[in-house]
mmCIF file of C-alpha atoms and ligand atoms in Angstrom:
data_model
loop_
_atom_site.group_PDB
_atom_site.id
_atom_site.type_symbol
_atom_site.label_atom_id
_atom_site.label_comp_id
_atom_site.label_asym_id
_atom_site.label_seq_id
_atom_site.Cartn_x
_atom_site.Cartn_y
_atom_site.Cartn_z
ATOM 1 C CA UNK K 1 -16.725 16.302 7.414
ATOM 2 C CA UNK K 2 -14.207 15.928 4.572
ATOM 3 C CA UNK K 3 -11.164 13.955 4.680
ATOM 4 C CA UNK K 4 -8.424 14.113 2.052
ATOM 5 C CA UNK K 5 -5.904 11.445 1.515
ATOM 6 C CA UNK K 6 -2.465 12.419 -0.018
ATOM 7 C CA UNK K 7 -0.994 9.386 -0.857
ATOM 8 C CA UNK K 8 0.428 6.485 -3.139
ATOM 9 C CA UNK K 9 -2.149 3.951 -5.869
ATOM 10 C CA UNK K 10 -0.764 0.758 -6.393
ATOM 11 C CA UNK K 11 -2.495 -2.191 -8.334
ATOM 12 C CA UNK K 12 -1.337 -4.910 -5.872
ATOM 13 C CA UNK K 13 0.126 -8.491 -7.394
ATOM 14 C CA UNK K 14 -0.293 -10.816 -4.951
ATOM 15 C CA UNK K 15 0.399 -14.031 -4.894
ATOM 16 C CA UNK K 16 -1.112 -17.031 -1.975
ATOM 17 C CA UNK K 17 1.532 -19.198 -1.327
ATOM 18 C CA UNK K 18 2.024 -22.190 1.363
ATOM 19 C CA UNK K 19 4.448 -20.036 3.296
ATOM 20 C CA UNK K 20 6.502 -16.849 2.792
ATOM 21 C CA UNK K 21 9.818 -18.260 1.309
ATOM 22 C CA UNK K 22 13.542 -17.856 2.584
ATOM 23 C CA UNK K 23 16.154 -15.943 1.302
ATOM 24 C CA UNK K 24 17.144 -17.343 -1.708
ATOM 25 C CA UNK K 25 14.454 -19.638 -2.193
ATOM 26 C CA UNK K 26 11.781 -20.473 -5.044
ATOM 27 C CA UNK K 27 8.867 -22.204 -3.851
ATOM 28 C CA UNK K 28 5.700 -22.656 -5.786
ATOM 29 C CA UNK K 29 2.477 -20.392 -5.111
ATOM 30 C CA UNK K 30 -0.810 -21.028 -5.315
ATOM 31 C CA UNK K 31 -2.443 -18.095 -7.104
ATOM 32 C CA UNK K 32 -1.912 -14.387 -8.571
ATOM 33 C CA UNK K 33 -4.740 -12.047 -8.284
ATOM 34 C CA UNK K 34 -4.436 -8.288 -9.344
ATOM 35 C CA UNK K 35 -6.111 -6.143 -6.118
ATOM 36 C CA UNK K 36 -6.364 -2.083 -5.988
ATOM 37 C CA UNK K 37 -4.087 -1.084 -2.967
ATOM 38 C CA UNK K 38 -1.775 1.604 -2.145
ATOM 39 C CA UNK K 39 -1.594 3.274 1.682
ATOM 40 C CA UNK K 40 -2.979 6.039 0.338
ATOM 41 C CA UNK K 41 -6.158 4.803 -1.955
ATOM 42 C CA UNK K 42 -6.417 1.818 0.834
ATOM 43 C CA UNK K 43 -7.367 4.639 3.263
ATOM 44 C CA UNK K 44 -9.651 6.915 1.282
ATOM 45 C CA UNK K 45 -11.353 3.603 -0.044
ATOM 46 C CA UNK K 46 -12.041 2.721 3.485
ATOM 47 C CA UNK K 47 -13.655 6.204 4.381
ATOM 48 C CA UNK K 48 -15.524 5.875 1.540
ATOM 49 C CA UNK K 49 -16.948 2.432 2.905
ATOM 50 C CA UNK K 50 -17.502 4.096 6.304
ATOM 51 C CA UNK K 51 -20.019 6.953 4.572
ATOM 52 C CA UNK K 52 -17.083 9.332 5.114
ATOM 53 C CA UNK K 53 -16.877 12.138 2.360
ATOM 54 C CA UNK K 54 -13.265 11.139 1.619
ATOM 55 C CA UNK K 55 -11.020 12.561 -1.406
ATOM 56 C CA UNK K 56 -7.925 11.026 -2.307
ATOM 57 C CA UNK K 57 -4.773 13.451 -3.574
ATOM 58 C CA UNK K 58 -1.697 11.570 -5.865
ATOM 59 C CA UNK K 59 -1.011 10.419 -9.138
ATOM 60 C CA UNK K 60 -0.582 7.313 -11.582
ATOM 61 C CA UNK K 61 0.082 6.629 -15.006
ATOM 62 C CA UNK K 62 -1.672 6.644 -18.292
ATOM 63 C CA UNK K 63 -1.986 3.146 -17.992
ATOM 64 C CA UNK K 64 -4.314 0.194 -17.535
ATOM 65 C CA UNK K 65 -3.771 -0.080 -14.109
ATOM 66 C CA UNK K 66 -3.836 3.683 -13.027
ATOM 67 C CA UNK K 67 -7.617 3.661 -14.851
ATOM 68 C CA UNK K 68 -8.749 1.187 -12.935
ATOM 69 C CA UNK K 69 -7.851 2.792 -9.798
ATOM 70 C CA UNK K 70 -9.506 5.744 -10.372
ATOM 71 C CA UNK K 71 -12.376 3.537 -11.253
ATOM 72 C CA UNK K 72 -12.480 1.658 -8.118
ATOM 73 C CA UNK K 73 -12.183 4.832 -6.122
ATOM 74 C CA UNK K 74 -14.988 6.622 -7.661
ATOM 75 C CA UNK K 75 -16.792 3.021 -7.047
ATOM 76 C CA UNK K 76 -16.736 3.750 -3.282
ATOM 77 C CA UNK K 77 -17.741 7.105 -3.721
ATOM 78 C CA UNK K 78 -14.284 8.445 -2.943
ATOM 79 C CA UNK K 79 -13.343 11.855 -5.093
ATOM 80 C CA UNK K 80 -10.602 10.848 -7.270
ATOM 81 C CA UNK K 81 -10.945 14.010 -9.330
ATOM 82 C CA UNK K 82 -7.723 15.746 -8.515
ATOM 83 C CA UNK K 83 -5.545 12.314 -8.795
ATOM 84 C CA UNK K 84 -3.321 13.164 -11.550
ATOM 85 C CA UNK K 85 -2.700 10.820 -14.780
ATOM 86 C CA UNK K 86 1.055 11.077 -16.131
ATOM 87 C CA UNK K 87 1.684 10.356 -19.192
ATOM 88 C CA UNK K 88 5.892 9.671 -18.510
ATOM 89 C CA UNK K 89 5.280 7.156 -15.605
ATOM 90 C CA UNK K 90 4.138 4.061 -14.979
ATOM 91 C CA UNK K 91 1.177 3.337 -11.802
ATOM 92 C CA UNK K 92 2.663 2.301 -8.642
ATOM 93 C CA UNK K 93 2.292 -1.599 -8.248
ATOM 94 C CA UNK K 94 3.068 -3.956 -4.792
ATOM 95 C CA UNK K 95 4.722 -7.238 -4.948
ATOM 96 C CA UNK K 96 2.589 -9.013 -2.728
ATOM 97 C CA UNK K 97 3.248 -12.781 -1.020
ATOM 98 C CA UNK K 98 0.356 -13.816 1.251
ATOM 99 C CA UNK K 99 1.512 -17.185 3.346
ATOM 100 C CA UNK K 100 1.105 -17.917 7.019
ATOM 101 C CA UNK K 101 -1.587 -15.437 7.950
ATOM 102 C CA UNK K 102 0.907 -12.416 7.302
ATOM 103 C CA UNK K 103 2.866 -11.264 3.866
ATOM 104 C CA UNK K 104 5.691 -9.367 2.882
ATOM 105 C CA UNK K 105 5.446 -6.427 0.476
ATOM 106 C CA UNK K 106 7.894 -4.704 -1.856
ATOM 107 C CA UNK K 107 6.685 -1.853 -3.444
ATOM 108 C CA UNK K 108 7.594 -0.364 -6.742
ATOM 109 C CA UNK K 109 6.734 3.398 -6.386
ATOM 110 C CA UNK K 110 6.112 4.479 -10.043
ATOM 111 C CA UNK K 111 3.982 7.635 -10.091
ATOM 112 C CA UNK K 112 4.051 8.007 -6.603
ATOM 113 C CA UNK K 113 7.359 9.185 -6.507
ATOM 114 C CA UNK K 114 6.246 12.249 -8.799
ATOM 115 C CA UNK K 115 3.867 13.430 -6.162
ATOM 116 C CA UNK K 116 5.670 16.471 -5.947
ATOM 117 C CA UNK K 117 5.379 20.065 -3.774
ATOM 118 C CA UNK K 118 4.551 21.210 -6.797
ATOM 119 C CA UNK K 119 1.472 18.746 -7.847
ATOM 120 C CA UNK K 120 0.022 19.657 -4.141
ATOM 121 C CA UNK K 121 0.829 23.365 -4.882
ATOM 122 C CA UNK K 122 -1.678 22.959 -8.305
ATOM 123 C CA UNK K 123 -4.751 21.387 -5.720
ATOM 124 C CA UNK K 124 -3.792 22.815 -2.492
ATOM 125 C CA UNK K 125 -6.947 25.254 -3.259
ATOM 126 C CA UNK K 126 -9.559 21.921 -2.801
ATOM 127 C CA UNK K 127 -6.857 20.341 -0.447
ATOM 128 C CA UNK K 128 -7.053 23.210 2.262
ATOM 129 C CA UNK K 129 -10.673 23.131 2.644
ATOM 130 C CA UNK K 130 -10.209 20.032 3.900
ATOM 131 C CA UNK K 131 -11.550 19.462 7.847
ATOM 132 C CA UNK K 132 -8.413 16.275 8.246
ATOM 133 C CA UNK K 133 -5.581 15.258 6.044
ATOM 134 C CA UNK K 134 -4.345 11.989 6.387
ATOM 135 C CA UNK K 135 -0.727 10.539 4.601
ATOM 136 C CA UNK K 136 1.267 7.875 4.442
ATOM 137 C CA UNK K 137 5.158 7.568 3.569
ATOM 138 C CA UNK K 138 4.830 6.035 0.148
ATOM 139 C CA UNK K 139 5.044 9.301 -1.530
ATOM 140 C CA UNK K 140 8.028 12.071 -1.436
ATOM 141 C CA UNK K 141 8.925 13.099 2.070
ATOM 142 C CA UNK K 142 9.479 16.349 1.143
ATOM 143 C CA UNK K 143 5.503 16.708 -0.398
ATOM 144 C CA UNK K 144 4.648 15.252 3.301
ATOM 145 C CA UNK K 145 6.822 18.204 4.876
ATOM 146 C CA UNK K 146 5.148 20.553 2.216
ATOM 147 C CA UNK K 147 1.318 19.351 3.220
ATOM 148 C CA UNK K 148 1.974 19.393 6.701
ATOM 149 C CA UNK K 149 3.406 23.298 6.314
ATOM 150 C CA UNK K 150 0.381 23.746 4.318
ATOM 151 C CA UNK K 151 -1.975 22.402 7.173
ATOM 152 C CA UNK K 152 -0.076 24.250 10.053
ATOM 153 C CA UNK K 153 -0.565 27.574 8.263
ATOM 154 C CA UNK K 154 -4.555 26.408 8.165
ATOM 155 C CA UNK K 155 -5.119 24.849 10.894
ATOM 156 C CA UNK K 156 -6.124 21.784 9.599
ATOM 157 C CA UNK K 157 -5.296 18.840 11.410
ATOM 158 C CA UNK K 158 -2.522 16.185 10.275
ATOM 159 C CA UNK K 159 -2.993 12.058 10.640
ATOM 160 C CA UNK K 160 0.697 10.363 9.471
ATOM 161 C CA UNK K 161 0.517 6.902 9.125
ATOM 162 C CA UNK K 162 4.110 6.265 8.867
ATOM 163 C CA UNK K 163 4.634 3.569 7.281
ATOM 164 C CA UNK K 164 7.048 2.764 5.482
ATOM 165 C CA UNK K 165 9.066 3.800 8.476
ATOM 166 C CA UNK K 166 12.035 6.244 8.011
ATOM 167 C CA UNK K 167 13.253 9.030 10.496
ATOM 168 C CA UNK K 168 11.241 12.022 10.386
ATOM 169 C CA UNK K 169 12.249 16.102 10.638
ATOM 170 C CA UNK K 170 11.635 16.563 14.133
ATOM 171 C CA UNK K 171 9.558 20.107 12.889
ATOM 172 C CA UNK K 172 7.396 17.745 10.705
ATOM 173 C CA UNK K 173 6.901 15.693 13.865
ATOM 174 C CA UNK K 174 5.817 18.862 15.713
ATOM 175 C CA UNK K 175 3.402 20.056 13.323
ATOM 176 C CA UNK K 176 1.388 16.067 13.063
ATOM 177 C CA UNK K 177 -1.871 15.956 14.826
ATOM 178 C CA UNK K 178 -2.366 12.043 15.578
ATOM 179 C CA UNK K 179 0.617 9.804 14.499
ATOM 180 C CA UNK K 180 0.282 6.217 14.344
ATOM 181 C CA UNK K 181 3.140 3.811 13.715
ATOM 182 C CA UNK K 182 3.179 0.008 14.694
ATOM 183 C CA UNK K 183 5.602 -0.371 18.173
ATOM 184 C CA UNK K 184 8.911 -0.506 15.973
ATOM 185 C CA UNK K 185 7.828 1.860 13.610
ATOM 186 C CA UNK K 186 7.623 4.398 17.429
ATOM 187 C CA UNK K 187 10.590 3.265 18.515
ATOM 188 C CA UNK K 188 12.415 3.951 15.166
ATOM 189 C CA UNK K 189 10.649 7.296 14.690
ATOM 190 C CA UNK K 190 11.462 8.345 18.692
ATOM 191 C CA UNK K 191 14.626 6.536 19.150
ATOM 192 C CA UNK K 192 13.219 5.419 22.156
ATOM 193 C CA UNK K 193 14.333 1.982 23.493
ATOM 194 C CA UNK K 194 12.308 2.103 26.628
ATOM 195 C CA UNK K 195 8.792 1.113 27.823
ATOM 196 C CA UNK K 196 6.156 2.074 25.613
ATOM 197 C CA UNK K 197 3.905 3.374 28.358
ATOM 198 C CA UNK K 198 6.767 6.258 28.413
ATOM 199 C CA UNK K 199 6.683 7.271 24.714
ATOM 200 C CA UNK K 200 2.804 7.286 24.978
ATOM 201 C CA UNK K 201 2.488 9.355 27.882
ATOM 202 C CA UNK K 202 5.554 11.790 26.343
ATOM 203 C CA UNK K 203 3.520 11.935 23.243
ATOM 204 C CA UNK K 204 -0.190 11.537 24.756
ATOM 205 C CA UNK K 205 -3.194 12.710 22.690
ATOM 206 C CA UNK K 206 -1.017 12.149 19.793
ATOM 207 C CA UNK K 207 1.061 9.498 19.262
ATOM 208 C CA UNK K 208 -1.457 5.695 18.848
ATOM 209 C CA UNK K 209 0.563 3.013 18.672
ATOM 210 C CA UNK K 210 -0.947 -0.197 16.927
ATOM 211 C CA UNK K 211 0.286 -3.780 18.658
ATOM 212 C CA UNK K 212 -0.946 -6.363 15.946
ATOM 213 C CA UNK K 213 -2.580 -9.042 17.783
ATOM 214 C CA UNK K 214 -3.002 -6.953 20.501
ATOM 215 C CA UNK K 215 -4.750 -4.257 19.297
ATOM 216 C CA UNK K 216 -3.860 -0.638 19.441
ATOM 217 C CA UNK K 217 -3.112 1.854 22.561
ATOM 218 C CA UNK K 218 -2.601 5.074 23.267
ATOM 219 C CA UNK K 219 -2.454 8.005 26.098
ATOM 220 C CA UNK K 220 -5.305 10.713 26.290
ATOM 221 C CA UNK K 221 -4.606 14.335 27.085
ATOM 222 C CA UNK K 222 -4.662 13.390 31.037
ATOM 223 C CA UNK K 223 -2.436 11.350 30.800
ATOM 224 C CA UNK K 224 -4.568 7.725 31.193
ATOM 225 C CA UNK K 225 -3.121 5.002 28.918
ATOM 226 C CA UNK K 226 -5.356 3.413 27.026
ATOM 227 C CA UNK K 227 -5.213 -0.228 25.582
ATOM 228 C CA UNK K 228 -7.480 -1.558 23.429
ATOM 229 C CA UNK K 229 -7.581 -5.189 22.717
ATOM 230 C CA UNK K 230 -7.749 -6.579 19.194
ATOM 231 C CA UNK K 231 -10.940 -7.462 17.714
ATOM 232 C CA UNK K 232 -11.707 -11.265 16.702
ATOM 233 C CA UNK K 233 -10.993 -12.273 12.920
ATOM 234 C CA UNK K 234 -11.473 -15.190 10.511
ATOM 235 C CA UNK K 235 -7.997 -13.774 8.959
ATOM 236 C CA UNK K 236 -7.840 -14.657 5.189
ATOM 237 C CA UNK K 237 -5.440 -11.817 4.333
ATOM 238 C CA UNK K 238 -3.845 -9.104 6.414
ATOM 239 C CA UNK K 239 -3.215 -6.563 3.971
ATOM 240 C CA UNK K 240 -4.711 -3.590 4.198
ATOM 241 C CA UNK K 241 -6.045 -4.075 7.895
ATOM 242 C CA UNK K 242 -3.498 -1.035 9.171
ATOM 243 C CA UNK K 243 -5.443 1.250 6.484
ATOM 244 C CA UNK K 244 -8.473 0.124 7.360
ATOM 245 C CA UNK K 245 -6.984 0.648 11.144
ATOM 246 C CA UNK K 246 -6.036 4.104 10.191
ATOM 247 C CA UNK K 247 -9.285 5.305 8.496
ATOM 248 C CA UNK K 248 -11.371 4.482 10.783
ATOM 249 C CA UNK K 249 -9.549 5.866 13.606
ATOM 250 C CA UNK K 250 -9.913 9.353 11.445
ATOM 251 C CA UNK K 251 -13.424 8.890 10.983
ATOM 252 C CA UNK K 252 -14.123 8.139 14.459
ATOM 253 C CA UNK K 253 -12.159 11.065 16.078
ATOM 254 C CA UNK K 254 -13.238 13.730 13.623
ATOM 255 C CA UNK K 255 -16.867 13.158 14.701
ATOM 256 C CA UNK K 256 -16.086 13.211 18.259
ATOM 257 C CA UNK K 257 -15.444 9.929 19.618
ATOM 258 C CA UNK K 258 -13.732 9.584 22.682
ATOM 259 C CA UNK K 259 -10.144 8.176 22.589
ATOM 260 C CA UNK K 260 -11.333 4.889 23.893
ATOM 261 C CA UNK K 261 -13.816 4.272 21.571
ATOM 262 C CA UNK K 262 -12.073 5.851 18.395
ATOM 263 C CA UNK K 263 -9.181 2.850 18.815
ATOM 264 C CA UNK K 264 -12.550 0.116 19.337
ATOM 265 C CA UNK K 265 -13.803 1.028 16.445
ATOM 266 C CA UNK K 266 -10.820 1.385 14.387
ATOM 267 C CA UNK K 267 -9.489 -1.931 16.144
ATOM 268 C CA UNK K 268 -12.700 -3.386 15.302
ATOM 269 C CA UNK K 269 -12.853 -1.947 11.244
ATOM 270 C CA UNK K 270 -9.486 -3.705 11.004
ATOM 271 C CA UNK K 271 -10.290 -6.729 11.346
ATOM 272 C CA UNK K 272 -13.279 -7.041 9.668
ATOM 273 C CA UNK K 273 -10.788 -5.768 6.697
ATOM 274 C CA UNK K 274 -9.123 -9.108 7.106
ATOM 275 C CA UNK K 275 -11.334 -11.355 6.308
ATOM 276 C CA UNK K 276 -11.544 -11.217 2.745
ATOM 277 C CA UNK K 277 -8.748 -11.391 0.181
ATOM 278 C CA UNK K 278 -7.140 -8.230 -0.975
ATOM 279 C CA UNK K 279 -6.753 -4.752 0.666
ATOM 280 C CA UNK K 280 -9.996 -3.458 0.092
ATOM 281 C CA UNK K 281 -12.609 -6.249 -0.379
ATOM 282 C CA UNK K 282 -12.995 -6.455 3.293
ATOM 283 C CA UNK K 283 -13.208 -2.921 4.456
ATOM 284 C CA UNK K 284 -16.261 -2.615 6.316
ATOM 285 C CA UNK K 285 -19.362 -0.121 6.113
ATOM 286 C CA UNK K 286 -19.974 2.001 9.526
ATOM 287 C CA UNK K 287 -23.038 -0.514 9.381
ATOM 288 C CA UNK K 288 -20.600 -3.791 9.842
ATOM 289 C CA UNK K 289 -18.417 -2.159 11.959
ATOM 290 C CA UNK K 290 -21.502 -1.350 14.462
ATOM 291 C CA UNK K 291 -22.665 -5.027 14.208
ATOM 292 C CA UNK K 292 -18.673 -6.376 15.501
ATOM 293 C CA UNK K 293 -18.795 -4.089 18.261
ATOM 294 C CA UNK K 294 -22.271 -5.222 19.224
ATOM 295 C CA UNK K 295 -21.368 -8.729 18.707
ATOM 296 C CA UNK K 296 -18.430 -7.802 20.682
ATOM 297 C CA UNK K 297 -20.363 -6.719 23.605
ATOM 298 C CA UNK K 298 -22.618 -8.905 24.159
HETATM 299 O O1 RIB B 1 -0.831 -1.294 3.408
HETATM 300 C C1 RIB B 1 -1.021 -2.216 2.376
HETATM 301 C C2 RIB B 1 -0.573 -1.625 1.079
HETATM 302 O O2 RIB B 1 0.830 -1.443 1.126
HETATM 303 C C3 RIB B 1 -0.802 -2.505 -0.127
HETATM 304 O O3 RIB B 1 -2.061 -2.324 -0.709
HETATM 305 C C4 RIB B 1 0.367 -2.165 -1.038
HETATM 306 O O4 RIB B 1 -0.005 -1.511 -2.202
HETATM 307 C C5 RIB B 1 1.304 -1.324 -0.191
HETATM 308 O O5 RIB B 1 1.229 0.005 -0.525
#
């Protein structure tokens, strides 16, 4: 099965610090460590962990940094062929505080913003022989609306992670295949100030909402909710763990697991991904993920 990414690089500065500061405030860190990250290359460098024959659509610049993305891509066997070097633009790069078991991240969008209709236009020939395309919201809305056209005219199915949040063209909403936003992120995307249990059954089979701590649900075609709990974690760092969430909720339903046990074994990839510093470091293989669940179980 192959899954193509479309989506934002960014070498991610982050810094540990006692807590996440106020307003105003200096404070004094403990660390800076340069990590690979992005939504985009988080989630194809997850599949490529899981075994998942995973390609990953954007661009950077003729830098340093946008090398060494690449690099770490190919590194989890991830086809990076088609991510495009500019020579004009600088690679994307996060501002990233980690303090109090959470962080806060500002991203600076560099190349990311010139994934254009245009740049999917010149791969769309490798993109639409794709069997699931996942995105994010760190790149161009209007390249999003573009790839999901693109995939509608196909057939190929859509996953939007949409994060970060903004309103979305109600047609573009039509056309996704699973959508997963965190609960404000729904509410936001729905305008929909109610129960949750009501947006999941108006939007069942599609719409998985994840609840942080506790853990991810969603409503299958018949209309049963579904709630899946959180998996245990030793959380070092957090970032990441919704990419991780998201690819291996793709992997799992493009081979054909149940709804149930696609959001356990996403729920259950995610955390492992927070153990370890960084985005990626801690993204599990389909090996590790089997051995939580197990360990889960018994
Ligand atoms: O989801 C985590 C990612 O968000 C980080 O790697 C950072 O680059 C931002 O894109």
């Amino acid at each position: 099965m192959k899954i193509a990414v479309v989506g934002s690089l960014n070498m991610d500065m982050t810094v540990t610090s006692p807590r996440i500061p106020h307003k105003g405030e200096t404070i004094l860190g403990d660390s800076l460590s340069f990590f690979p990250g992005g939504k985009g290359a988080n989630q194809a460098y997850a599949l490529g962990r899981l075994g998942a024959q995973a390609a990953m659509y954007g661009c950077v610049g003729q830098d340093d940094f946008g090398r060494q993305l690449i690099d770490n891509l190919d590194q989890a066997g991830v086809d990076a062929s088609q991510v495009k070097r500019l020579p004009d633009v600088k690679t994307g790069v996060a501002l990233i505080t980690v303090a109090e078991k959470d962080n806060t991240i500002v991203v600076v969008p560099g190349a990311n913003a010139r994934v254009s209709p245009a740049y999917i236009d010149s791969v769309a020939d490798r993109l639409m022989q794709s069997d699931l395309v996942m995105m994010q919201l760190e790149i161009p809305l209007d390249t999003v609306v573009h790839v999901a056209e693109l995939c509608a005219v196909a057939g190929i199915p859509v996953l939007l992670n949409p994060a970060p949040a903004q309103l979305l063209p109600p047609r573009l909403l039509g056309q996704i295949t699973w959508l997963t936003p965190n609960e404000h992120e729904a509410a936001l995307l729905f305008r929909h100030q109610g129960l949750l249990d009501d947006l999941l059954l108006a939007q069942r089979g599609k719409l998985v909402v994840t609840l942080g701590k506790n853990g991810s649900a969603m409503a299958d075609d018949s209309g049963r909710i579904i709630r899946t709990p959180a998996s245990p974690a030793q959380v070092v760092d957090t970032t990441g763990a919704g990419d991780t969430f998201n690819a291996a909720l793709a992997f799992a339903l493009i081979r054909g697991d149940d709804p149930d046990q696609a959001l356990r074994f996403a729920n259950a990839a995610a955390a492992l991904s927070t153990e370890k510093m960084g985005a990626q470091a801690g993204m599990p293989t389909l090996d590790e993920v089997r051995q939580r669940l197990d360990g889960q179980a018994s």
